[in-house]
Coordinates of C-alpha atoms and ligand atoms in Angstrom, one line a residue:
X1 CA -2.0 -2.4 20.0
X2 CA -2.7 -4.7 22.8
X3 CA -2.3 -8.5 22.6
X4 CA -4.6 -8.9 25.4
X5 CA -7.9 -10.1 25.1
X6 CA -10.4 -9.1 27.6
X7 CA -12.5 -11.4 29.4
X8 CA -15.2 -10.5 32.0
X9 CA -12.5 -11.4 34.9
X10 CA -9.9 -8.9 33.1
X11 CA -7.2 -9.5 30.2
X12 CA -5.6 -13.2 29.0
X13 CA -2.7 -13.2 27.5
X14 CA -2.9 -15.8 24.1
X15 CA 0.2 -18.4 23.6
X16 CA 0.6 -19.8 20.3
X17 CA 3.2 -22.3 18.9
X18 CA 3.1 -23.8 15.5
X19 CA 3.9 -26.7 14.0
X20 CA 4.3 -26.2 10.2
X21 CA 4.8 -28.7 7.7
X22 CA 6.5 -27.4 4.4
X23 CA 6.9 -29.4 0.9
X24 CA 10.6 -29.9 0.0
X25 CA 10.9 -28.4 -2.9
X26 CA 11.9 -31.8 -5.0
X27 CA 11.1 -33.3 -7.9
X28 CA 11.3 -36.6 -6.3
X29 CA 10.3 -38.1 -3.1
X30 CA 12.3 -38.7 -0.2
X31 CA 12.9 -42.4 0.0
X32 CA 11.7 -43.2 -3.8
X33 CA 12.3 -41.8 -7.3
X34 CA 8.6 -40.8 -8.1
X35 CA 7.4 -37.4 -9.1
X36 CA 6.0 -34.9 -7.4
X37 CA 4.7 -32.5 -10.0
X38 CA 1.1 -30.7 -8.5
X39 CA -2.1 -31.9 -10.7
X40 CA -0.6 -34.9 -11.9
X41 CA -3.6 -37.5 -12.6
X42 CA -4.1 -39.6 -9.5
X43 CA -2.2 -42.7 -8.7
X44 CA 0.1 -41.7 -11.2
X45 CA 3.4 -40.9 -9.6
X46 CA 3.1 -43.5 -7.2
X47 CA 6.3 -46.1 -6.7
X48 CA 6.3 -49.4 -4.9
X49 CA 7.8 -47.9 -2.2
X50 CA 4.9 -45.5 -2.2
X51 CA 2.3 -48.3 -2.5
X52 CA 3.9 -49.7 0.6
X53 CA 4.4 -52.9 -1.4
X54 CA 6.1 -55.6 0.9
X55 CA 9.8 -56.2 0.7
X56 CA 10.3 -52.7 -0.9
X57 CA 13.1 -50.8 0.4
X58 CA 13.1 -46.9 1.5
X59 CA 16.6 -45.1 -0.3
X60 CA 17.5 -41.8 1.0
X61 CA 16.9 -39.0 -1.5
X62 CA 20.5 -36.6 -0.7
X63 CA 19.1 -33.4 -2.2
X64 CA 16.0 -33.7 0.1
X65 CA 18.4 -33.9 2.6
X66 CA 20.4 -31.2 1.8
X67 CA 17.5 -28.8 1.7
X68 CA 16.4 -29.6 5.1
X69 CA 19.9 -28.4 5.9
X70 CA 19.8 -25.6 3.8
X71 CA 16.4 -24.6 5.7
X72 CA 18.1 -25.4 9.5
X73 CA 21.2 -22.9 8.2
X74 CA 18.5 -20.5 7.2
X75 CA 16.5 -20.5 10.6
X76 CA 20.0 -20.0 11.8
X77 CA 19.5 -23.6 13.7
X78 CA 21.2 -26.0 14.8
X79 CA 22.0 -28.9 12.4
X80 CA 22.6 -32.1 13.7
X81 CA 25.3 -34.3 12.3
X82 CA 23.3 -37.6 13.3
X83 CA 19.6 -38.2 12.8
X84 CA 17.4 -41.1 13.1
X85 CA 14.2 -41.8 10.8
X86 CA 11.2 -43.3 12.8
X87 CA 8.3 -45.5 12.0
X88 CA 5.2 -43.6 13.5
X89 CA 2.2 -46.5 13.2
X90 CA -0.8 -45.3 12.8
X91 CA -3.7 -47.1 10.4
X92 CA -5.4 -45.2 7.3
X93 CA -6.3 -46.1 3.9
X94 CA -4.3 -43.4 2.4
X95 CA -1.1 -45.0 4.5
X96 CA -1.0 -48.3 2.8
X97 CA 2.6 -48.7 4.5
X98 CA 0.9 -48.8 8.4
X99 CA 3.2 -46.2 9.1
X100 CA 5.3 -42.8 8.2
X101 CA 8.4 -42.5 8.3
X102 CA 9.3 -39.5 10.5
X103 CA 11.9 -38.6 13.0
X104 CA 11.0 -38.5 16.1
X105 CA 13.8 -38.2 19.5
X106 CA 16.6 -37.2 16.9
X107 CA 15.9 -34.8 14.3
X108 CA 17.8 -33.6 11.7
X109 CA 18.2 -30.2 13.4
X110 CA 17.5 -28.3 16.4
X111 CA 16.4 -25.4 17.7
X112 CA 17.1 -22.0 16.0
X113 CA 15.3 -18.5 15.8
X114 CA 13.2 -16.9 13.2
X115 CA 12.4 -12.9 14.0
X116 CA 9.0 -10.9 13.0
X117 CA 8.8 -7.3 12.2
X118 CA 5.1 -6.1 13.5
X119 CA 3.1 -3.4 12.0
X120 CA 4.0 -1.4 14.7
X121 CA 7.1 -1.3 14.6
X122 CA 8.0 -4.2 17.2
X123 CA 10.4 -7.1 16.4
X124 CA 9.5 -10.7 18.4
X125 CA 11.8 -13.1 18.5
X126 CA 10.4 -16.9 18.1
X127 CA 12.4 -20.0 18.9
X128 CA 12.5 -22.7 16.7
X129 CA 12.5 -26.2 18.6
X130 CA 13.3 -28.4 15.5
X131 CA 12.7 -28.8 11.6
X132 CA 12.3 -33.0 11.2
X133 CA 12.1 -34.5 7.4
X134 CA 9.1 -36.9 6.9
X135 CA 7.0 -38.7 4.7
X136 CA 3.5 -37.3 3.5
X137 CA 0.6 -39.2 3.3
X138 CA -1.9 -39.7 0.4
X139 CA -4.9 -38.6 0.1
X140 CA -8.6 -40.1 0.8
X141 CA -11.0 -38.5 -1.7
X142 CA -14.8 -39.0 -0.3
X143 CA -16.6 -36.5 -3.0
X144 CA -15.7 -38.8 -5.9
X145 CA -18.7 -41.3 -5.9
X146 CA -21.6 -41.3 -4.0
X147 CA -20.8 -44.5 -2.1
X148 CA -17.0 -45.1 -2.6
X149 CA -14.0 -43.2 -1.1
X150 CA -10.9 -42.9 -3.2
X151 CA -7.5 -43.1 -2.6
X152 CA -5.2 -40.5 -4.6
X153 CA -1.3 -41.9 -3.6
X154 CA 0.9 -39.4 -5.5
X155 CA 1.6 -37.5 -2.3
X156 CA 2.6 -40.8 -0.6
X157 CA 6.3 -40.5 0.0
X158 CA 6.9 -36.6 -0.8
X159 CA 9.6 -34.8 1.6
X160 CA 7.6 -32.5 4.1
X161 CA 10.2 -30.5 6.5
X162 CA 8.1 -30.5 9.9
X163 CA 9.5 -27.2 11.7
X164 CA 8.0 -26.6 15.2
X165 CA 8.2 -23.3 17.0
X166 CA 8.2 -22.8 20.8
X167 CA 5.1 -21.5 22.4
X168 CA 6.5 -17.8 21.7
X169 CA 3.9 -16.4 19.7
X170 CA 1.2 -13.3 21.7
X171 CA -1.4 -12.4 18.9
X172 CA -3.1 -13.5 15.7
X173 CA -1.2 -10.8 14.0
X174 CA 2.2 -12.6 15.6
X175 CA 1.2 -15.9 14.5
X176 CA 0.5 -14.5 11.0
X177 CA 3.2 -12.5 10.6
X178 CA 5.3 -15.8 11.6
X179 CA 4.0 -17.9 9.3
X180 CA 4.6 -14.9 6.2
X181 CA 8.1 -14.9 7.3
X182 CA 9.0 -18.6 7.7
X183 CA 7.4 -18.3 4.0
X184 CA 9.6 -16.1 2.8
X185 CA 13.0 -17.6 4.3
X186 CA 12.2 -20.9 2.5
X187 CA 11.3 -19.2 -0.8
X188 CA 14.8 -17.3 -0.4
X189 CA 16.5 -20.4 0.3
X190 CA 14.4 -22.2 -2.7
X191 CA 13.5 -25.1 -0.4
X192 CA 9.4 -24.6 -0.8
X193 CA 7.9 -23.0 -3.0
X194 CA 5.6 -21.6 0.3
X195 CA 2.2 -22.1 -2.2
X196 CA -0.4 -22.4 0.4
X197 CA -2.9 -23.2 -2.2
X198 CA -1.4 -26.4 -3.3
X199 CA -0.7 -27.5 0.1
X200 CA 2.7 -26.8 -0.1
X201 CA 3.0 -25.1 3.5
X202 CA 0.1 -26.1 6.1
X203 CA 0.0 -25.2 9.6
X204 CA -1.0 -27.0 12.6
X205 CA -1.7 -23.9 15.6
X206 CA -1.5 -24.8 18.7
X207 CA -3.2 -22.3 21.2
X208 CA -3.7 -21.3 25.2
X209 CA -4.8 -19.1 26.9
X210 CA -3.6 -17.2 30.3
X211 CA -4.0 -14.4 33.4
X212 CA -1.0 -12.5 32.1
X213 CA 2.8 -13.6 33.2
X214 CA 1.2 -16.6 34.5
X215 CA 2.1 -20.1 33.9
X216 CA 0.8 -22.0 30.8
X217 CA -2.5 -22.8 30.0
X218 CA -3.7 -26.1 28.3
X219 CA -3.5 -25.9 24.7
X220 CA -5.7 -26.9 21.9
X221 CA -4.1 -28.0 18.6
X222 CA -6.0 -26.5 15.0
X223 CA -5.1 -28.6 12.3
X224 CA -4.3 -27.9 9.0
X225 CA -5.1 -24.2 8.8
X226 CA -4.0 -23.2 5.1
X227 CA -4.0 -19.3 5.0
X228 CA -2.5 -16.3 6.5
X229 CA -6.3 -15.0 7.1
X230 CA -7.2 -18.3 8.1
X231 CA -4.5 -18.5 10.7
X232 CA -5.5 -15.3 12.3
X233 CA -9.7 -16.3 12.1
X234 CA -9.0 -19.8 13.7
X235 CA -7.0 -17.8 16.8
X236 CA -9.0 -15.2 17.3
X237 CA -11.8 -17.2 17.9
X238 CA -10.0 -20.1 19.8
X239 CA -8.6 -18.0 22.3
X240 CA -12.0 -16.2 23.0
X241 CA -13.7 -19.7 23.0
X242 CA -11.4 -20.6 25.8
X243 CA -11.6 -17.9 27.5
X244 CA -15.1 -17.8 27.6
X245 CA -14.9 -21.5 28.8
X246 CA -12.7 -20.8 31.7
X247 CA -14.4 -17.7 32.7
X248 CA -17.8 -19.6 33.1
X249 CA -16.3 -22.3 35.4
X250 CA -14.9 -25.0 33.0
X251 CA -11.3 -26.3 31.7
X252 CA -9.9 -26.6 28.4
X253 CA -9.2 -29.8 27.5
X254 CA -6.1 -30.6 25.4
X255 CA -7.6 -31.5 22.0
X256 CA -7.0 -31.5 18.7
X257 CA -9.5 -29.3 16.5
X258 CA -10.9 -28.3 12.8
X259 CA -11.0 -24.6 11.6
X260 CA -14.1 -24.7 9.8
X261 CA -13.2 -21.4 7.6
X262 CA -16.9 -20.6 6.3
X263 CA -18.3 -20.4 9.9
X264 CA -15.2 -18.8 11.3
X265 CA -15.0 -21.5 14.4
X266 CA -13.2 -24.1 15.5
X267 CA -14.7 -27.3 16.2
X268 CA -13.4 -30.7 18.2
X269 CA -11.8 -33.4 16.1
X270 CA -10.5 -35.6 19.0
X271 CA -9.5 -35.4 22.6
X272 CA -6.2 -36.4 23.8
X273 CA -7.4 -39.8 25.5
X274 CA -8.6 -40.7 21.6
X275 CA -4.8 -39.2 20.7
X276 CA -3.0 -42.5 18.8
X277 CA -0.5 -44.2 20.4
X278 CA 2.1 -43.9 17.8
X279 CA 4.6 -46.6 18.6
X280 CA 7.5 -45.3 17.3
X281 CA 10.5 -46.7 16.9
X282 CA 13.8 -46.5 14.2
X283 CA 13.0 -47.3 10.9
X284 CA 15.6 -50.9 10.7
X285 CA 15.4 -50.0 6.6
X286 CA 17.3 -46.9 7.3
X287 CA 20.5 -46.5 8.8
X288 CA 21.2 -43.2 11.2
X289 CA 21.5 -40.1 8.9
X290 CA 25.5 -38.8 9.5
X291 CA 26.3 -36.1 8.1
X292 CA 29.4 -35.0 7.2
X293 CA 30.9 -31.0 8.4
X294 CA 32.5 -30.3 5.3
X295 CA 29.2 -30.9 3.5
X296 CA 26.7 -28.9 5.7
X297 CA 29.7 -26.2 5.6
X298 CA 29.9 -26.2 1.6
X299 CA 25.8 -25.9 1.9
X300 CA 26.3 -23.0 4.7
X301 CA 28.6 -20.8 2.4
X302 CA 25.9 -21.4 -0.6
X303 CA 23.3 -19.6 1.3
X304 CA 21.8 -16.6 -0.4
X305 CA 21.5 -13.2 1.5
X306 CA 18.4 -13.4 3.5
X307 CA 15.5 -11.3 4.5
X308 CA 16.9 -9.9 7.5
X309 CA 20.6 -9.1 6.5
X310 CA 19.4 -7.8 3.1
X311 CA 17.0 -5.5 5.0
X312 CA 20.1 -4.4 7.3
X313 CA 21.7 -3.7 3.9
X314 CA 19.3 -1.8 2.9
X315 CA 19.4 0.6 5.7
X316 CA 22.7 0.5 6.8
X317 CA 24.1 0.6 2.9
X318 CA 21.0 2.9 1.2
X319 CA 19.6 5.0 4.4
X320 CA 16.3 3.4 3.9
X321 CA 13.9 3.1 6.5
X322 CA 13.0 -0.3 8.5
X323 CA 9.8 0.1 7.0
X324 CA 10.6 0.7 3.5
X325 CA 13.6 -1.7 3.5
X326 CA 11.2 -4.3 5.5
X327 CA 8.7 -4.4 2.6
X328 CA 11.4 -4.4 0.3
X329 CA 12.7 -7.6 1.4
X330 CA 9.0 -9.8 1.9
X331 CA 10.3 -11.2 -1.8
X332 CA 13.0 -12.0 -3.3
X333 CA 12.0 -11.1 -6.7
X334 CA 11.0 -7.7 -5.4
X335 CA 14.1 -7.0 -3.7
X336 CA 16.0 -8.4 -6.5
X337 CA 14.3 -6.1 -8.7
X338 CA 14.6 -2.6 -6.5
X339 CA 18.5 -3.0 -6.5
X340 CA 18.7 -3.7 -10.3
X341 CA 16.3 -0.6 -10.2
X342 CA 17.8 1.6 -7.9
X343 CA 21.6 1.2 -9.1
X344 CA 23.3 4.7 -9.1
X345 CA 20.1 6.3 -8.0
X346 CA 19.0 8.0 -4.9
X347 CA 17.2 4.8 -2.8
X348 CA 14.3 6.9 -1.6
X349 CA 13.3 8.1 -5.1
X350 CA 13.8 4.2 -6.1
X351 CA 11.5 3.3 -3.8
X352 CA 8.8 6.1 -4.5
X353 CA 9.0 5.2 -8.2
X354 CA 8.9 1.5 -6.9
X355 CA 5.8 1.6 -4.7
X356 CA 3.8 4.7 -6.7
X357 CA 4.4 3.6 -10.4
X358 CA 5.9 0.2 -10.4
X359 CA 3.5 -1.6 -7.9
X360 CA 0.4 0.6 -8.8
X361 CA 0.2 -0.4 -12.2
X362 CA 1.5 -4.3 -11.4
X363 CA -1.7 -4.2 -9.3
X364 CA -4.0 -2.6 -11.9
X365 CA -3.0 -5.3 -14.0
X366 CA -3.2 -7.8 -12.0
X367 CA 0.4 -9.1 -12.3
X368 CA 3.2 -9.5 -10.0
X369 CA 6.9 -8.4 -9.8
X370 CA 8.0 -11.3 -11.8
X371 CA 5.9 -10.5 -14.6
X372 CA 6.3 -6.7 -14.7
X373 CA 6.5 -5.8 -18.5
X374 CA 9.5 -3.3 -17.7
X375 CA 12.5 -4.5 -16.6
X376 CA 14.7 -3.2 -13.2
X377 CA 17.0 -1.6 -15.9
X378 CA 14.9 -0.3 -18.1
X379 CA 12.8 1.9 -14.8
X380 CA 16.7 2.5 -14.0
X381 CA 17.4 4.1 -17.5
X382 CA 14.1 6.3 -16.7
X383 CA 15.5 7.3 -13.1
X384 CA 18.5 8.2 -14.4
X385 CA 16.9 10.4 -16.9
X386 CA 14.5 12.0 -14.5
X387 CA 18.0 13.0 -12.1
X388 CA 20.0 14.3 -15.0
X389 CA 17.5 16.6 -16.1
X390 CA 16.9 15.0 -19.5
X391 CA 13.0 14.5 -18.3
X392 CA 10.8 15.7 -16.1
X393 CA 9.0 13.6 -13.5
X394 CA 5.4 14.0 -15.3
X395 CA 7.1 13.0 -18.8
X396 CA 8.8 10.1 -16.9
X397 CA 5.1 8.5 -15.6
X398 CA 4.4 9.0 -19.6
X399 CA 7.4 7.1 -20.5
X400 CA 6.8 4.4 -18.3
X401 CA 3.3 4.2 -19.7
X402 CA 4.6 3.9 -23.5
X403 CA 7.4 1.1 -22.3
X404 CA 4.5 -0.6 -20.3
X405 CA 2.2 -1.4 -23.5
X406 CA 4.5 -1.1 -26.3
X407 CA 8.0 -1.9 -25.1
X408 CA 11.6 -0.6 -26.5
X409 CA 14.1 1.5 -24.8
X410 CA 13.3 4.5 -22.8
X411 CA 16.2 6.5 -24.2
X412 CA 14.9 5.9 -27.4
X413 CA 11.3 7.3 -26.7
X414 CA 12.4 9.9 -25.4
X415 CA 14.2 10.8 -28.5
X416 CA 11.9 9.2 -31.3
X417 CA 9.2 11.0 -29.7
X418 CA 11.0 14.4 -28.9
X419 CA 10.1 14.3 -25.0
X420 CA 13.5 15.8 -24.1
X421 CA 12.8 18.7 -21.7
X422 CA 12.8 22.0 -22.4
X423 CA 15.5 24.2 -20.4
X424 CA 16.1 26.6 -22.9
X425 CA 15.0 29.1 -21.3
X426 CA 13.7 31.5 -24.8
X427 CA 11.4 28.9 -25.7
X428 CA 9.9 28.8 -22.1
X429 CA 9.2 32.6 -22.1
X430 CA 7.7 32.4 -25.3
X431 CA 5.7 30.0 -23.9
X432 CA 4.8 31.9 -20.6
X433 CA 4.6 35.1 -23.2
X434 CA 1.4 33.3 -24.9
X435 CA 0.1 32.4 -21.5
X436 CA -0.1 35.4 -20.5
X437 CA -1.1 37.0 -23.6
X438 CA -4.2 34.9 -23.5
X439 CA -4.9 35.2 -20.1
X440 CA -5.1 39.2 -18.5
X441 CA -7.7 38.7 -16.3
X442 CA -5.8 36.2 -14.4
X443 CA -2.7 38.0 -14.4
X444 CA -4.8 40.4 -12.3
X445 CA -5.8 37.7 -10.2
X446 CA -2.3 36.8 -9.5
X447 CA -0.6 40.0 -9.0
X448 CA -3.4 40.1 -6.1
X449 CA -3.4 36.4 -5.0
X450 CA 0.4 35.1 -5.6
X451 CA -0.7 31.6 -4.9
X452 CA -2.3 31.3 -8.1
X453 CA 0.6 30.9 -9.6
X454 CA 0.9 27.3 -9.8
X455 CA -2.4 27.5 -12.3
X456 CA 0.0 29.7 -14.5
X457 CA 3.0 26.8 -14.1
X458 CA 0.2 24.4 -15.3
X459 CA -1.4 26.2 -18.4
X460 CA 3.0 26.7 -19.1
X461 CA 3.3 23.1 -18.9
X462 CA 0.4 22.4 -21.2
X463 CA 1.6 24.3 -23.9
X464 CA 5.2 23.1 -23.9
X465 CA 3.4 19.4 -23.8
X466 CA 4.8 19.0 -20.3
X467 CA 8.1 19.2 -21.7
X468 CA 9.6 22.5 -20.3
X469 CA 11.2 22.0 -16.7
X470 CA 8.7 22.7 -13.6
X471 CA 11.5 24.8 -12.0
X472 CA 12.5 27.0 -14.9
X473 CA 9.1 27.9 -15.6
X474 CA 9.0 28.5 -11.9
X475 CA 11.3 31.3 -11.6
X476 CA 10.9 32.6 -15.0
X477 CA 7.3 33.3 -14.0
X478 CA 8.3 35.0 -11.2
X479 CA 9.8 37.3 -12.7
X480 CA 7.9 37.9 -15.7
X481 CA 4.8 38.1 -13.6
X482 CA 6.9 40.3 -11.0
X483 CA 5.6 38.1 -8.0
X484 CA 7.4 38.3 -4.4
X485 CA 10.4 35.5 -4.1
X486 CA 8.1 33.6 -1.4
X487 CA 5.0 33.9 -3.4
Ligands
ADP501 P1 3.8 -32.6 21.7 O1 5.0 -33.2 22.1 O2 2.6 -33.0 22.5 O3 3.5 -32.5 20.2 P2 5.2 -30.1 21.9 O4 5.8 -29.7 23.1 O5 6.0 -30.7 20.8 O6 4.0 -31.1 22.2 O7 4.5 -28.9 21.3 C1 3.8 -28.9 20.1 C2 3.5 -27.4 19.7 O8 2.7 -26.9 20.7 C3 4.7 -26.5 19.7 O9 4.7 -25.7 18.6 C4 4.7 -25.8 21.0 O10 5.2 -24.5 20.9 C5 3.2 -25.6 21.2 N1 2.8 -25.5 22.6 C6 3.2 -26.2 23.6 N2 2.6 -25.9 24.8 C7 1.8 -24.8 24.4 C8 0.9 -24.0 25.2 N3 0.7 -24.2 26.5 N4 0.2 -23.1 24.5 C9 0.3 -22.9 23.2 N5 1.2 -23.7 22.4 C10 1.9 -24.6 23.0
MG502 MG1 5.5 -32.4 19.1

């Protein structure tokens, strides 16, 4: 697929580099000891701090700090043993302080990688510049009252982890797939919860166009863009819009813009000459941030397996494929669940059972893998059953199904209800006897058509109530019906 877009002087190559802000996963906030629950009535988790009352006095919160860490460690960045916060002035009722605090020349870490596997196949490296911890901002609410804007302050204070990428990004699928995967490292590493919905991971997109291999164009910044879909819309149709602008004789100007996600376009929200003047400077509240090795080391080795070493696993350790093992690893929960499911079973038939059974009926009921009504172990015990015989694969499908709605043991379905499979060969041919017995005009059939068979497997199967095994009837037929080995 090519990244290209075509204009009418040829193909532009699109840049993109993001700038995503994601919600510390914290019950408090970062310099004060007020919740952070989602929903909560306004104005009601709101401290003095918060309120930006004067004389009150920021206080780091450590286990924000340690999960900003935890997220540098996990972009495989570079954590810095001495940060500074920042007061970024800017004016706005929901800011009753006159300022966030930010950090601005020294963040808490540095640049690191993240990787993205594309749908065809392709694996893009992006850089990470930095990951800074900040303050969030309340919230103005202008549809409350028809001539008064609220102001909601229980975001005020909450720990956002600003990560920044560089401008390595070629497509909207890239930038997508960047944001899906930054996602799921933070969800592995239990830093945010990555709900878009709630706001917990936004993304600011910044994007360029230019002639291919040639040097950077001038970038417009789309703020707040809250979906994967979103993401790809507001691209799309930026880099066409500036295309089309350069193509007819004008310049992008470097500007910061709305995705408006019902008309599909982006539209301006302010230039650069309106940009703020920020004024930053150290916070004098808060000392410099040092950290101390031994702690970001205890924090290093607590790190769980993430999505790209447990997808190495998974090929290197169970021969699965980059694609299989690459889906496999999007959640945690999900992988989680396939190695519970897939102990002491062949991976591929794992995954089959996984994709075909598992995740077809999780998505007819609308549930996800965290919900499934069958445990890992309990589509283990019916694996296990299916490979030693004890079922067949159709009887398995019905086990599931009986598990699904009713619950209990597999094992003990299969007994209570009698589903054990029938290898006993004498029983078979008496079934296959009755078949046949009721049937001479298709044993005609078959003697001249030998692919017919399989209709004499099925009406076999019916009467043993799909309990006899596939291959025995198979052969026995074969035989009985004196058909050609290769039939
Ligand atoms: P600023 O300091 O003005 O905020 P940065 O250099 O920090 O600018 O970049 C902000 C974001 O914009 C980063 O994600 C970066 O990758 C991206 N970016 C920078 N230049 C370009 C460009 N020419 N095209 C697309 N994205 C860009
Ligand atoms: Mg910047």
């Amino acid at each position: 697929m090519s990244k290209m877009i075509m204009g009418a002087q040829g193909e532009w190559e699109i840049v993109i580099g993001m700038e995503v802000h994601a919600q510390v996963l914290s019950v408090s906030k970062l310099f004060s000891g007020a919740a952070t629950a989602f929903g909560a009535e306004p104005n009601a988790q709101v401290s003095f701090v918060d309120a930006g009352m004067p004389g009150m006095l920021p206080v780091i919160n450590k286990f924000c700090v340690e999960q900003a860490v935890r997220t540098g460690l996990g972009l495989k960045a570079q954590v810095n043993r001495s940060s500074v916060f920042d007061r970024k002035n800017y004016f706005y009722p929901d800011l009753p302080s006159g300022y966030q605090i930010s950090q601005y020349k020294n963040p808490i870490v540095g640049e690191g990688e993240v990787y993205i596997d594309l749908a065809g196949g392709e694996t893009v490296r992006v850089g990470i510049e930095r990951l800074h911890l900040e303050q969030d901002a309340g919230k103005s609410l202008h549809d409350q009252h028809p001539d008064q804007s609220y102001v909601d302050l229980n975001r005020s204070g909450i720990a956002l982890m600003e990560i920044v990428t560089k401008p390595d990004m070629r497509s909207s699928e890239e930038a997508a797939a960047f944001l899906r995967k930054l996602r799921a490292i933070v969800r592995y590493l239990g830093t945010c919860d990555g709900n878009m919905d709630e706001g917990s991971m936004r993304a600011d997109v910044n994007v360029s166009v230019r002639k291919p291999g040639g040097p950077l164009g001038t970038r417009c910044e789309i703020k707040n863009v809250n979906s994967m879909r979103f993401i790809a819309q507001a691209v799309e149709f930026e880099a066409r819009r500036q295309v089309d602008l350069i193509e007819s004789g004008g310049t992008v100007r470097q500007e910061t813009r709305l995705f408006d996600s019902k008309l599909g376009e982006t539209r301006p929200m302010r230039s650069k000459e309106e940009a703020h003047d920020y004024r930053y400077f150290p916070d004098p509240d808060l000392l410099p941030l040092e950290l101390e090795q031994a702690w970001i080391d205890t924090i290093a080795a607590s790190l769980p397996e993430l999505p790209d070493e447990k997808k190495a696993r998974f090929m290197r350790d169970l021969g699965l494929s980059a694609y299989d093992a690459g889906v496999l690893v999007t959640e945690r929960e999900l992988a989680d669940y396939f190695e519970d499911l897939a102990r002491g079973i062949d991976a591929k038939s794992a995954v089959n059972w996984l994709n075909n059974e598992i995740l077809g009926r999780l998505n007819r009921d609308g549930r996800t893998i965290a919900d499934c009504p069958v445990t890992a172990h309990a589509n283990n015990t019916i694996l296990k059953m299916i490979a030693d015989r004890t079922i067949s694969g159709k009887i398995a499908k019905d086990v599931l199904d009986i598990v699904w709605s009713e619950g209990g043991d597999p094992a003990d379905v299969v007994r209570a209800r009698g589903l054990v499979q029938m290898t006993d060969t004498s029983a078979i041919e008496k079934a296959i006897d009755a078949v046949i017995a009721a049937n001479p005009d298709k044993v005609e059939e078959v003697k001249a058509k030998p692919k017919l068979a399989g209709w004499f497997v099925g009406q076999v199967m019916k009467q043993t109530g799909g309990k006899a095994n596939p291959q025995v009837v198979n052969a026995l037929l074969k035989t009985r019906l004196e058909l050609p080995e290769e039939g």
